Amino acid sequence: MALRHAVLAALLSGEYSGYQLAKAFDVGVANFWYAQPQQLYLELTKLEKDGLISGRQVVQEARPNKRLFTVTEAGKVELARFATADCKPSFIRDDLLVKVQAVDHIDAAPVIAQLDDRAAAAAAKIEFLDRLLRQLRGDLDEETFLRRGEPLGPYLTCLRGRQFEQEHHTWCVRAATVLRDRAKNRSS
Amino acid sequence: MALRHAVLAALLSGEYSGYQLAKAFDVGVANFWYAQPQQLYLELTKLEKDGLISGRQVVQEARPNKRLFTVTEAGKVELARFATADCKPSFIRDDLLVKVQAVDHIDAAPVIAQLDDRAAAAAAKIEFLDRLLRQLRGDLDEETFLRRGEPLGPYLTCLRGRQFEQEHHTWCVRAATVLRDRAKNRSS
DNA sequence: AGAATCATGTAAGGGGTTACATGATTGA
DNA sequence: TCAATCATGTAACCCCTTACATGATTCT
């Protein structure tokens, strides 16, 4: 049971439809989890069946109807229980790192290209997260918000996400530079 | 096929038995992937069957016999092919972040405790990785090693792992402090 | 005497990815 | 007219985790 609690936690911020959640999880607004639309629809169905969330139908004219979900009391209890259970250590699993690990034995060119792509993607996400953070904290500065702003949880996870992207970006640029310099020296 | 290439990349550094690989992957020397022993044994069997690695039996007296694996030519070709294919973006999936996301709605105490644990674990891993980095670079300083040291790949992934742990540590300490301060102010 | 290390596997089940399926509206 | 957005699902498959299984040696 993994995605389960991520969805519950996400739904604490308000009512969302499957589609809206999917966007958040996919684009990566979810700085605490990632999931695909299909999995979310499935999980939402299960969560509703288990009484941890409840959905209400919203009829729309111009658009297809949608169902908005809210966390029930039972859902909050389940989250509280989950919070006391101990959790697995976080770990890295990244295709690109595998490629870099092997870079002494394979052609570096495609790896460098992908490092550049990643760096660009990370930069875009950093901008996005900065906007989101500013929005979350309103007219307070960060220190003040951390002392008494609400909601704190989403702000903290967003900070972590921002930090992660920043580091990722720095590393990609560094690695690409190192690899490019070596290629240059070898050819000269 | 995900673990497959991670194992291949790991085996480029030398001959390893399933058990030795498992330790590396589990303890987290693998800064590019994580896997459990059982999965590794399974994957090694498959890789050998596919001719991407070859194992040789090593008979031992005092210890059980073991099989050491090496990447074959076919394995290197497969890795090169993998390196040119485009890869999935890396993402975060962390139970603890889910708990922090929900912290406005649940008891903060257990979350704070787990943040402390994580911070301590991260600190330990940072020390470990620092030792590993020093070992990898020998008597060269970092800049020099990055310019012409070998092997470069493992050093770069290790740097990324170190950086990740560092950030993780910083964030955990920060989040725990913020949550503790709020608990204090609320009670006073 | 018990725990830890070395050493390798099998089997069941759950979680996640990919592919398939549908259909109306809006903007380029 | 083509792509994108809104909106929700099903089915197959693969990957990964957890639990089970064995057994000798070394250290505390």
Short mmCIF file of C-alpha atoms (C1' of nucleotides) in Angstrom, two decimals:
data_model
loop_
_atom_site.label_atom_id
_atom_site.label_comp_id
_atom_site.label_asym_id
_atom_site.label_seq_id
_atom_site.Cartn_x
_atom_site.Cartn_y
_atom_site.Cartn_z
CA MET A 1 0.00 0.00 0.00
CA ALA A 2 2.03 2.90 -1.20
CA LEU A 3 0.19 5.21 -3.54
CA ARG A 4 -2.81 4.93 -1.24
CA HIS A 5 -1.50 7.33 1.37
CA ALA A 6 0.01 9.67 -1.17
CA VAL A 7 -3.44 10.15 -2.68
CA LEU A 8 -5.00 10.67 0.74
CA ALA A 9 -2.37 13.25 1.62
CA ALA A 10 -2.89 15.05 -1.68
CA LEU A 11 -6.66 15.15 -1.18
CA LEU A 12 -6.25 16.88 2.18
CA SER A 13 -5.57 20.10 0.27
CA GLY A 14 -9.06 20.13 -1.16
CA GLU A 15 -11.49 18.47 -3.53
CA TYR A 16 -9.99 17.03 -6.68
CA SER A 17 -11.14 14.92 -9.59
CA GLY A 18 -9.11 12.01 -10.88
CA TYR A 19 -8.05 14.08 -13.82
CA GLN A 20 -6.90 17.01 -11.71
CA LEU A 21 -4.97 14.73 -9.39
CA ALA A 22 -3.40 13.01 -12.34
CA LYS A 23 -2.10 16.29 -13.64
CA ALA A 24 -0.67 17.18 -10.28
CA PHE A 25 1.00 13.80 -9.87
CA ASP A 26 2.21 13.59 -13.42
CA VAL A 27 3.56 17.07 -13.94
CA GLY A 28 5.19 16.53 -10.61
CA VAL A 29 3.44 19.08 -8.45
CA ALA A 30 3.55 16.06 -6.23
CA ASN A 31 6.95 16.52 -4.72
CA PHE A 32 6.31 13.56 -2.51
CA TRP A 33 5.12 10.98 -4.99
CA TYR A 34 4.69 10.32 -8.68
CA ALA A 35 1.97 8.33 -10.40
CA GLN A 36 0.24 7.92 -13.70
CA PRO A 37 -3.41 8.73 -14.42
CA GLN A 38 -4.44 5.09 -14.84
CA GLN A 39 -3.12 4.15 -11.48
CA LEU A 40 -4.84 7.09 -9.82
CA TYR A 41 -8.25 6.24 -11.22
CA LEU A 42 -7.80 2.70 -9.97
CA GLU A 43 -6.65 3.84 -6.54
CA LEU A 44 -9.46 6.36 -6.19
CA THR A 45 -11.98 3.62 -6.89
CA LYS A 46 -10.42 1.41 -4.24
CA LEU A 47 -10.18 4.22 -1.70
CA GLU A 48 -13.83 5.07 -2.17
CA LYS A 49 -14.85 1.43 -1.86
CA ASP A 50 -12.90 1.28 1.43
CA GLY A 51 -14.62 4.42 2.67
CA LEU A 52 -11.43 6.45 3.03
CA ILE A 53 -12.58 9.06 0.53
CA SER A 54 -15.99 10.06 -0.77
CA GLY A 55 -16.77 11.33 -4.23
CA ARG A 56 -19.54 13.58 -5.42
CA GLN A 57 -20.70 13.83 -9.01
CA VAL A 58 -20.39 17.25 -10.63
CA VAL A 59 -22.48 17.66 -13.76
CA GLN A 60 -21.02 19.99 -16.39
CA GLU A 61 -22.54 21.19 -19.64
CA ALA A 62 -19.66 21.92 -21.95
CA ARG A 63 -17.32 19.33 -20.42
CA PRO A 64 -17.73 15.71 -19.42
CA ASN A 65 -19.03 15.16 -15.92
CA LYS A 66 -16.50 14.61 -13.21
CA ARG A 67 -16.29 13.26 -9.69
CA LEU A 68 -14.65 15.29 -6.93
CA PHE A 69 -13.18 13.45 -3.97
CA THR A 70 -12.71 14.38 -0.33
CA VAL A 71 -10.99 12.53 2.52
CA THR A 72 -13.43 11.06 5.03
CA GLU A 73 -12.91 10.80 8.79
CA ALA A 74 -11.88 7.18 8.31
CA GLY A 75 -9.35 8.40 5.76
CA LYS A 76 -7.82 10.81 8.25
CA VAL A 77 -7.61 8.08 10.86
CA GLU A 78 -5.84 5.85 8.36
CA LEU A 79 -3.37 8.61 7.55
CA ALA A 80 -2.66 9.15 11.24
CA ARG A 81 -2.02 5.43 11.63
CA PHE A 82 0.26 5.46 8.60
CA ALA A 83 2.24 8.35 10.06
CA THR A 84 3.15 6.35 13.16
CA ALA A 85 4.25 3.26 11.19
CA ASP A 86 7.89 3.26 10.23
CA CYS A 87 8.73 3.82 6.63
CA LYS A 88 11.22 2.60 4.10
CA PRO A 89 14.34 4.62 3.44
CA SER A 90 14.14 6.70 0.30
CA PHE A 91 16.37 5.63 -2.52
CA ILE A 92 17.49 6.71 -5.96
CA ARG A 93 16.51 4.85 -9.09
CA ASP A 94 17.52 6.65 -12.19
CA ASP A 95 18.25 5.37 -15.69
CA LEU A 96 20.48 8.32 -16.41
CA LEU A 97 22.71 7.57 -13.43
CA VAL A 98 23.11 4.02 -14.71
CA LYS A 99 24.34 5.44 -18.00
CA VAL A 100 26.78 7.76 -16.26
CA GLN A 101 28.04 4.84 -14.17
CA ALA A 102 28.93 3.05 -17.39
CA VAL A 103 30.38 6.07 -19.15
CA ASP A 104 33.98 4.84 -19.05
CA HIS A 105 33.00 1.86 -21.19
CA ILE A 106 30.55 3.33 -23.68
CA ASP A 107 30.24 6.31 -26.02
CA ALA A 108 29.81 9.46 -23.92
CA ALA A 109 28.04 11.54 -26.58
CA PRO A 110 24.46 10.29 -26.02
CA VAL A 111 24.95 10.47 -22.27
CA ILE A 112 26.07 14.10 -22.50
CA ALA A 113 23.05 14.91 -24.65
CA GLN A 114 20.72 13.40 -22.08
CA LEU A 115 22.43 15.24 -19.24
CA ASP A 116 21.75 18.47 -21.12
CA ASP A 117 18.09 17.54 -21.58
CA ARG A 118 17.73 16.74 -17.92
CA ALA A 119 19.37 19.98 -16.89
CA ALA A 120 16.93 21.93 -19.04
CA ALA A 121 13.95 20.02 -17.67
CA ALA A 122 15.14 20.60 -14.11
CA ALA A 123 15.56 24.32 -14.74
CA ALA A 124 11.98 24.54 -15.99
CA LYS A 125 10.68 22.68 -12.99
CA ILE A 126 12.61 24.93 -10.62
CA GLU A 127 10.89 27.96 -12.09
CA PHE A 128 7.56 26.25 -11.77
CA LEU A 129 8.18 25.30 -8.16
CA ASP A 130 9.37 28.79 -7.30
CA ARG A 131 6.10 30.19 -8.59
CA LEU A 132 4.21 27.58 -6.61
CA LEU A 133 6.12 28.37 -3.43
CA ARG A 134 5.46 32.10 -3.80
CA GLN A 135 1.81 31.34 -4.30
CA LEU A 136 1.66 29.07 -1.26
CA ARG A 137 3.28 31.61 1.04
CA GLY A 138 1.25 34.58 -0.23
CA ASP A 139 2.64 37.88 1.04
CA LEU A 140 4.71 36.36 3.83
CA ASP A 141 8.45 35.84 3.47
CA GLU A 142 9.71 32.30 3.83
CA GLU A 143 10.89 32.51 7.42
CA THR A 144 7.63 33.98 8.63
CA PHE A 145 5.62 31.44 6.69
CA LEU A 146 7.58 28.57 8.19
CA ARG A 147 6.88 30.00 11.64
CA ARG A 148 3.13 30.47 11.28
CA GLY A 149 1.88 30.08 7.70
CA GLU A 150 -0.68 27.46 6.65
CA PRO A 151 -0.69 24.84 5.26
CA LEU A 152 2.82 23.95 6.33
CA GLY A 153 3.02 20.38 4.99
CA PRO A 154 2.65 21.16 1.30
CA TYR A 155 5.12 24.01 1.63
CA LEU A 156 7.75 21.78 3.20
CA THR A 157 7.39 19.04 0.59
CA CYS A 158 7.51 21.64 -2.14
CA LEU A 159 10.73 23.01 -0.66
CA ARG A 160 12.18 19.52 -0.78
CA GLY A 161 11.13 19.13 -4.39
CA ARG A 162 12.69 22.43 -5.31
CA GLN A 163 15.90 21.53 -3.56
CA PHE A 164 15.99 18.17 -5.32
CA GLU A 165 15.58 19.74 -8.74
CA GLN A 166 18.23 22.33 -7.95
CA GLU A 167 20.74 19.67 -7.01
CA HIS A 168 19.82 17.55 -9.94
CA HIS A 169 20.38 20.51 -12.24
CA THR A 170 23.75 21.39 -10.71
CA TRP A 171 24.95 17.82 -10.99
CA CYS A 172 23.81 17.36 -14.60
CA VAL A 173 25.59 20.52 -15.69
CA ARG A 174 28.73 19.51 -13.82
CA ALA A 175 28.77 15.97 -15.20
CA ALA A 176 28.12 17.17 -18.75
CA THR A 177 30.94 19.72 -18.48
CA VAL A 178 33.42 17.16 -17.19
CA LEU A 179 32.54 14.70 -19.94
CA ARG A 180 32.74 17.38 -22.64
CA ASP A 181 36.15 18.55 -21.43
CA ARG A 182 37.49 15.02 -21.57
CA ALA A 183 36.17 14.52 -25.09
CA LYS A 184 37.89 17.74 -26.14
CA ASN A 185 41.23 16.77 -24.62
CA ARG A 186 41.17 13.34 -26.15
CA SER A 187 40.60 14.70 -29.65
CA SER A 188 43.32 17.37 -29.39
CA MET B 1 13.93 -3.89 -18.13
CA ALA B 2 15.22 -1.68 -15.43
CA LEU B 3 17.44 -3.43 -12.94
CA ARG B 4 19.08 -5.26 -15.86
CA HIS B 5 21.22 -2.35 -16.95
CA ALA B 6 22.00 -1.27 -13.43
CA VAL B 7 23.52 -4.69 -12.77
CA LEU B 8 25.48 -4.57 -16.01
CA ALA B 9 26.81 -1.13 -15.16
CA ALA B 10 27.78 -2.28 -11.67
CA LEU B 11 29.62 -5.31 -13.03
CA LEU B 12 31.76 -3.11 -15.26
CA SER B 13 33.80 -2.24 -12.17
CA GLY B 14 34.98 -5.82 -11.78
CA GLU B 15 34.00 -9.35 -10.93
CA TYR B 16 31.32 -9.74 -8.30
CA SER B 17 29.28 -12.53 -6.80
CA GLY B 18 25.56 -12.19 -6.25
CA TYR B 19 26.18 -11.76 -2.58
CA GLN B 20 28.74 -9.01 -3.04
CA LEU B 21 26.51 -7.17 -5.49
CA ALA B 22 23.62 -7.49 -3.10
CA LYS B 23 25.60 -5.81 -0.37
CA ALA B 24 26.60 -2.99 -2.65
CA PHE B 25 23.04 -2.46 -3.85
CA ASP B 26 21.48 -2.84 -0.45
CA VAL B 27 23.82 -0.76 1.67
CA GLY B 28 23.44 1.78 -1.08
CA VAL B 29 26.92 1.93 -2.51
CA ALA B 30 24.78 1.89 -5.58
CA ASN B 31 24.07 5.56 -5.89
CA PHE B 32 22.33 4.93 -9.13
CA TRP B 33 20.00 2.10 -8.20
CA TYR B 34 18.70 0.10 -5.28
CA ALA B 35 17.71 -3.55 -5.21
CA GLN B 36 17.30 -6.47 -2.87
CA PRO B 37 19.39 -9.64 -2.89
CA GLN B 38 16.58 -11.88 -4.14
CA GLN B 39 16.02 -9.73 -7.15
CA LEU B 40 19.70 -9.64 -7.94
CA TYR B 41 20.09 -13.41 -7.89
CA LEU B 42 17.13 -13.65 -10.22
CA GLU B 43 18.46 -10.98 -12.55
CA LEU B 44 21.95 -12.49 -12.61
CA THR B 45 20.48 -15.81 -13.68
CA LYS B 46 18.54 -14.14 -16.47
CA LEU B 47 21.51 -12.07 -17.62
CA GLU B 48 23.69 -15.14 -17.80
CA LYS B 49 21.04 -17.04 -19.72
CA ASP B 50 20.89 -14.14 -22.19
CA GLY B 51 24.66 -14.16 -22.55
CA LEU B 52 25.14 -10.60 -21.29
CA ILE B 53 27.29 -11.73 -18.38
CA SER B 54 29.30 -14.87 -17.73
CA GLY B 55 29.88 -16.47 -14.37
CA ARG B 56 32.73 -18.62 -13.19
CA GLN B 57 32.55 -20.93 -10.19
CA VAL B 58 35.02 -20.20 -7.40
CA VAL B 59 35.52 -23.08 -4.99
CA GLN B 60 36.24 -22.09 -1.41
CA GLU B 61 37.17 -24.28 1.55
CA ALA B 62 36.01 -22.45 4.61
CA ARG B 63 33.11 -20.68 2.88
CA PRO B 64 30.37 -21.81 0.51
CA ASN B 65 31.33 -21.74 -3.14
CA LYS B 66 30.42 -18.67 -5.10
CA ARG B 67 30.00 -17.55 -8.67
CA LEU B 68 31.76 -14.42 -9.93
CA PHE B 69 30.25 -12.58 -12.88
CA THR B 70 31.75 -10.47 -15.65
CA VAL B 71 30.12 -8.48 -18.43
CA THR B 72 30.50 -10.10 -21.85
CA GLU B 73 30.99 -8.29 -25.15
CA ALA B 74 27.27 -8.74 -25.83
CA GLY B 75 26.62 -7.13 -22.45
CA LYS B 76 28.66 -4.07 -23.35
CA VAL B 77 26.85 -3.78 -26.66
CA GLU B 78 23.53 -3.93 -24.83
CA LEU B 79 24.67 -1.20 -22.42
CA ALA B 80 25.73 1.00 -25.33
CA ARG B 81 22.33 0.50 -26.93
CA PHE B 82 20.63 1.33 -23.63
CA ALA B 83 22.67 4.53 -23.34
CA THR B 84 21.31 5.86 -26.62
CA ALA B 85 17.68 5.06 -25.77
CA ASP B 86 15.87 7.88 -24.00
CA CYS B 87 15.12 7.39 -20.35
CA LYS B 88 12.34 8.19 -17.94
CA PRO B 89 12.62 11.30 -15.81
CA SER B 90 13.75 10.62 -12.28
CA PHE B 91 11.17 11.12 -9.60
CA ILE B 92 10.76 11.14 -5.86
CA ARG B 93 8.79 8.49 -4.05
CA ASP B 94 9.10 8.76 -0.33
CA ASP B 95 6.80 7.68 2.48
CA LEU B 96 8.21 10.29 4.81
CA LEU B 97 7.36 13.11 2.42
CA VAL B 98 3.79 11.84 2.30
CA LYS B 99 3.66 12.13 6.07
CA VAL B 100 5.05 15.64 6.02
CA GLN B 101 2.53 16.60 3.34
CA ALA B 102 -0.24 15.57 5.75
CA VAL B 103 1.32 17.13 8.84
CA ASP B 104 -1.26 19.90 9.17
CA HIS B 105 -3.97 17.30 9.69
CA ILE B 106 -2.27 14.69 11.87
CA ASP B 107 -0.15 14.48 15.02
CA ALA B 108 3.31 15.91 14.25
CA ALA B 109 5.19 14.02 16.98
CA PRO B 110 5.79 10.73 15.10
CA VAL B 111 6.69 12.63 11.95
CA ILE B 112 9.30 14.67 13.82
CA ALA B 113 10.75 11.49 15.29
CA GLN B 114 11.10 9.96 11.83
CA LEU B 115 12.67 13.11 10.45
CA ASP B 116 15.30 12.85 13.19
CA ASP B 117 15.95 9.20 12.31
CA ARG B 118 16.34 10.00 8.67
CA ALA B 119 18.69 12.86 9.40
CA ALA B 120 20.90 10.55 11.44
CA ALA B 121 20.86 7.86 8.74
CA ALA B 122 21.74 10.43 6.10
CA ALA B 123 24.64 11.74 8.18
CA ALA B 124 26.05 8.23 8.48
CA LYS B 125 25.74 7.64 4.77
CA ILE B 126 27.45 10.94 3.99
CA GLU B 127 30.46 9.86 6.02
CA PHE B 128 30.48 6.53 4.25
CA LEU B 129 30.30 8.14 0.83
CA ASP B 130 33.04 10.61 1.68
CA ARG B 131 35.33 7.73 2.54
CA LEU B 132 34.37 6.01 -0.70
CA LEU B 133 35.03 9.13 -2.76
CA ARG B 134 38.44 9.61 -1.17
CA GLN B 135 39.22 6.00 -1.92
CA LEU B 136 38.08 6.30 -5.53
CA ARG B 137 40.17 9.37 -6.22
CA GLY B 138 43.30 8.10 -4.48
CA ASP B 139 45.87 10.83 -3.99
CA LEU B 140 44.36 13.20 -6.54
CA ASP B 141 42.23 16.15 -5.46
CA GLU B 142 38.70 16.25 -6.82
CA GLU B 143 39.28 18.71 -9.63
CA THR B 144 42.24 16.80 -10.96
CA PHE B 145 40.42 13.51 -10.72
CA LEU B 146 37.47 14.88 -12.65
CA ARG B 147 39.87 16.05 -15.35
CA ARG B 148 41.78 12.82 -15.80
CA GLY B 149 41.08 10.23 -13.08
CA GLU B 150 39.65 6.77 -13.79
CA PRO B 151 37.05 5.39 -13.54
CA LEU B 152 35.02 8.57 -13.94
CA GLY B 153 31.50 7.09 -14.05
CA PRO B 154 31.42 5.62 -10.56
CA TYR B 155 32.93 8.80 -9.16
CA LEU B 156 30.24 10.97 -10.74
CA THR B 157 27.37 8.78 -9.55
CA CYS B 158 28.91 8.67 -6.11
CA LEU B 159 29.09 12.47 -6.08
CA ARG B 160 25.41 12.57 -6.94
CA GLY B 161 24.61 10.16 -4.14
CA ARG B 162 26.58 12.23 -1.67
CA GLN B 163 24.87 15.38 -2.76
CA PHE B 164 21.47 13.73 -2.46
CA GLU B 165 22.15 12.57 1.09
CA GLN B 166 23.48 15.98 2.02
CA GLU B 167 20.32 17.68 0.81
CA HIS B 168 18.14 15.10 2.39
CA HIS B 169 19.88 15.66 5.70
CA THR B 170 19.58 19.44 5.51
CA TRP B 171 15.91 19.25 4.71
CA CYS B 172 15.09 16.74 7.46
CA VAL B 173 16.80 18.89 10.08
CA ARG B 174 15.04 21.99 8.81
CA ALA B 175 11.60 20.38 8.71
CA ALA B 176 12.03 18.86 12.16
CA THR B 177 13.10 22.22 13.59
CA VAL B 178 10.15 24.05 12.09
CA LEU B 179 7.70 21.46 13.38
CA ARG B 180 9.25 21.46 16.85
CA ASP B 181 9.12 25.25 17.08
CA ARG B 182 5.45 25.23 16.20
CA ALA B 183 4.69 22.58 18.81
CA LYS B 184 6.48 24.71 21.40
CA ASN B 185 4.61 27.91 20.51
CA ARG B 186 1.28 26.15 20.56
CA SER B 187 1.81 24.78 24.04
CA SER B 188 3.01 28.08 25.52
"C1'" DA C 1 24.98 -20.41 22.88
"C1'" DG C 2 23.41 -17.13 19.83
"C1'" DA C 3 24.15 -13.71 16.37
"C1'" DA C 4 26.35 -12.32 12.26
"C1'" DT C 5 28.53 -13.33 7.84
"C1'" DC C 6 28.97 -15.91 3.68
"C1'" DA C 7 26.29 -17.87 -0.10
"C1'" DT C 8 22.24 -18.93 -3.20
"C1'" DG C 9 18.01 -19.66 -4.40
"C1'" DT C 10 12.15 -20.44 -5.02
"C1'" DA C 11 7.31 -18.92 -4.84
"C1'" DA C 12 3.44 -15.97 -4.08
"C1'" DG C 13 1.46 -11.81 -4.43
"C1'" DG C 14 1.13 -6.84 -4.78
"C1'" DG C 15 2.17 -2.54 -7.04
"C1'" DG C 16 3.10 -0.09 -11.19
"C1'" DT C 17 3.61 0.51 -16.36
"C1'" DT C 18 1.99 0.18 -20.99
"C1'" DA C 19 -1.41 -0.39 -24.19
"C1'" DC C 20 -6.16 -0.10 -25.40
"C1'" DA C 21 -10.72 2.25 -25.49
"C1'" DT C 22 -14.11 6.33 -25.85
"C1'" DG C 23 -15.85 10.87 -26.84
"C1'" DA C 24 -16.99 15.88 -26.69
"C1'" DT C 25 -15.01 20.66 -26.95
"C1'" DT C 26 -11.67 24.28 -27.81
"C1'" DG C 27 -7.78 26.50 -29.94
"C1'" DA C 28 -4.21 26.73 -33.81
"C1'" DT D 1 -8.50 19.83 -39.75
"C1'" DC D 2 -5.35 18.42 -36.45
"C1'" DA D 3 -3.76 18.64 -31.89
"C1'" DA D 4 -4.70 19.52 -27.22
"C1'" DT D 5 -7.65 19.55 -23.14
"C1'" DC D 6 -11.19 17.57 -20.33
"C1'" DA D 7 -12.72 13.18 -18.36
"C1'" DT D 8 -12.74 8.14 -16.99
"C1'" DG D 9 -11.85 3.75 -17.17
"C1'" DT D 10 -10.14 -1.80 -18.34
"C1'" DA D 11 -6.72 -5.50 -19.16
"C1'" DA D 12 -2.28 -7.60 -19.59
"C1'" DC D 13 2.04 -7.86 -18.15
"C1'" DC D 14 6.28 -7.05 -15.87
"C1'" DC D 15 8.91 -5.65 -12.04
"C1'" DC D 16 9.69 -5.76 -7.34
"C1'" DT D 17 8.84 -7.02 -2.51
"C1'" DT D 18 8.04 -10.31 1.12
"C1'" DA D 19 8.23 -14.64 2.91
"C1'" DC D 20 10.20 -19.11 2.88
"C1'" DA D 21 14.24 -22.33 2.64
"C1'" DT D 22 19.11 -24.15 3.64
"C1'" DG D 23 23.57 -24.60 5.78
"C1'" DA D 24 28.46 -23.94 7.20
"C1'" DT D 25 31.69 -20.82 9.69
"C1'" DT D 26 33.29 -17.17 12.69
"C1'" DC D 27 32.89 -13.88 16.24
"C1'" DT D 28 30.95 -12.29 20.81
#
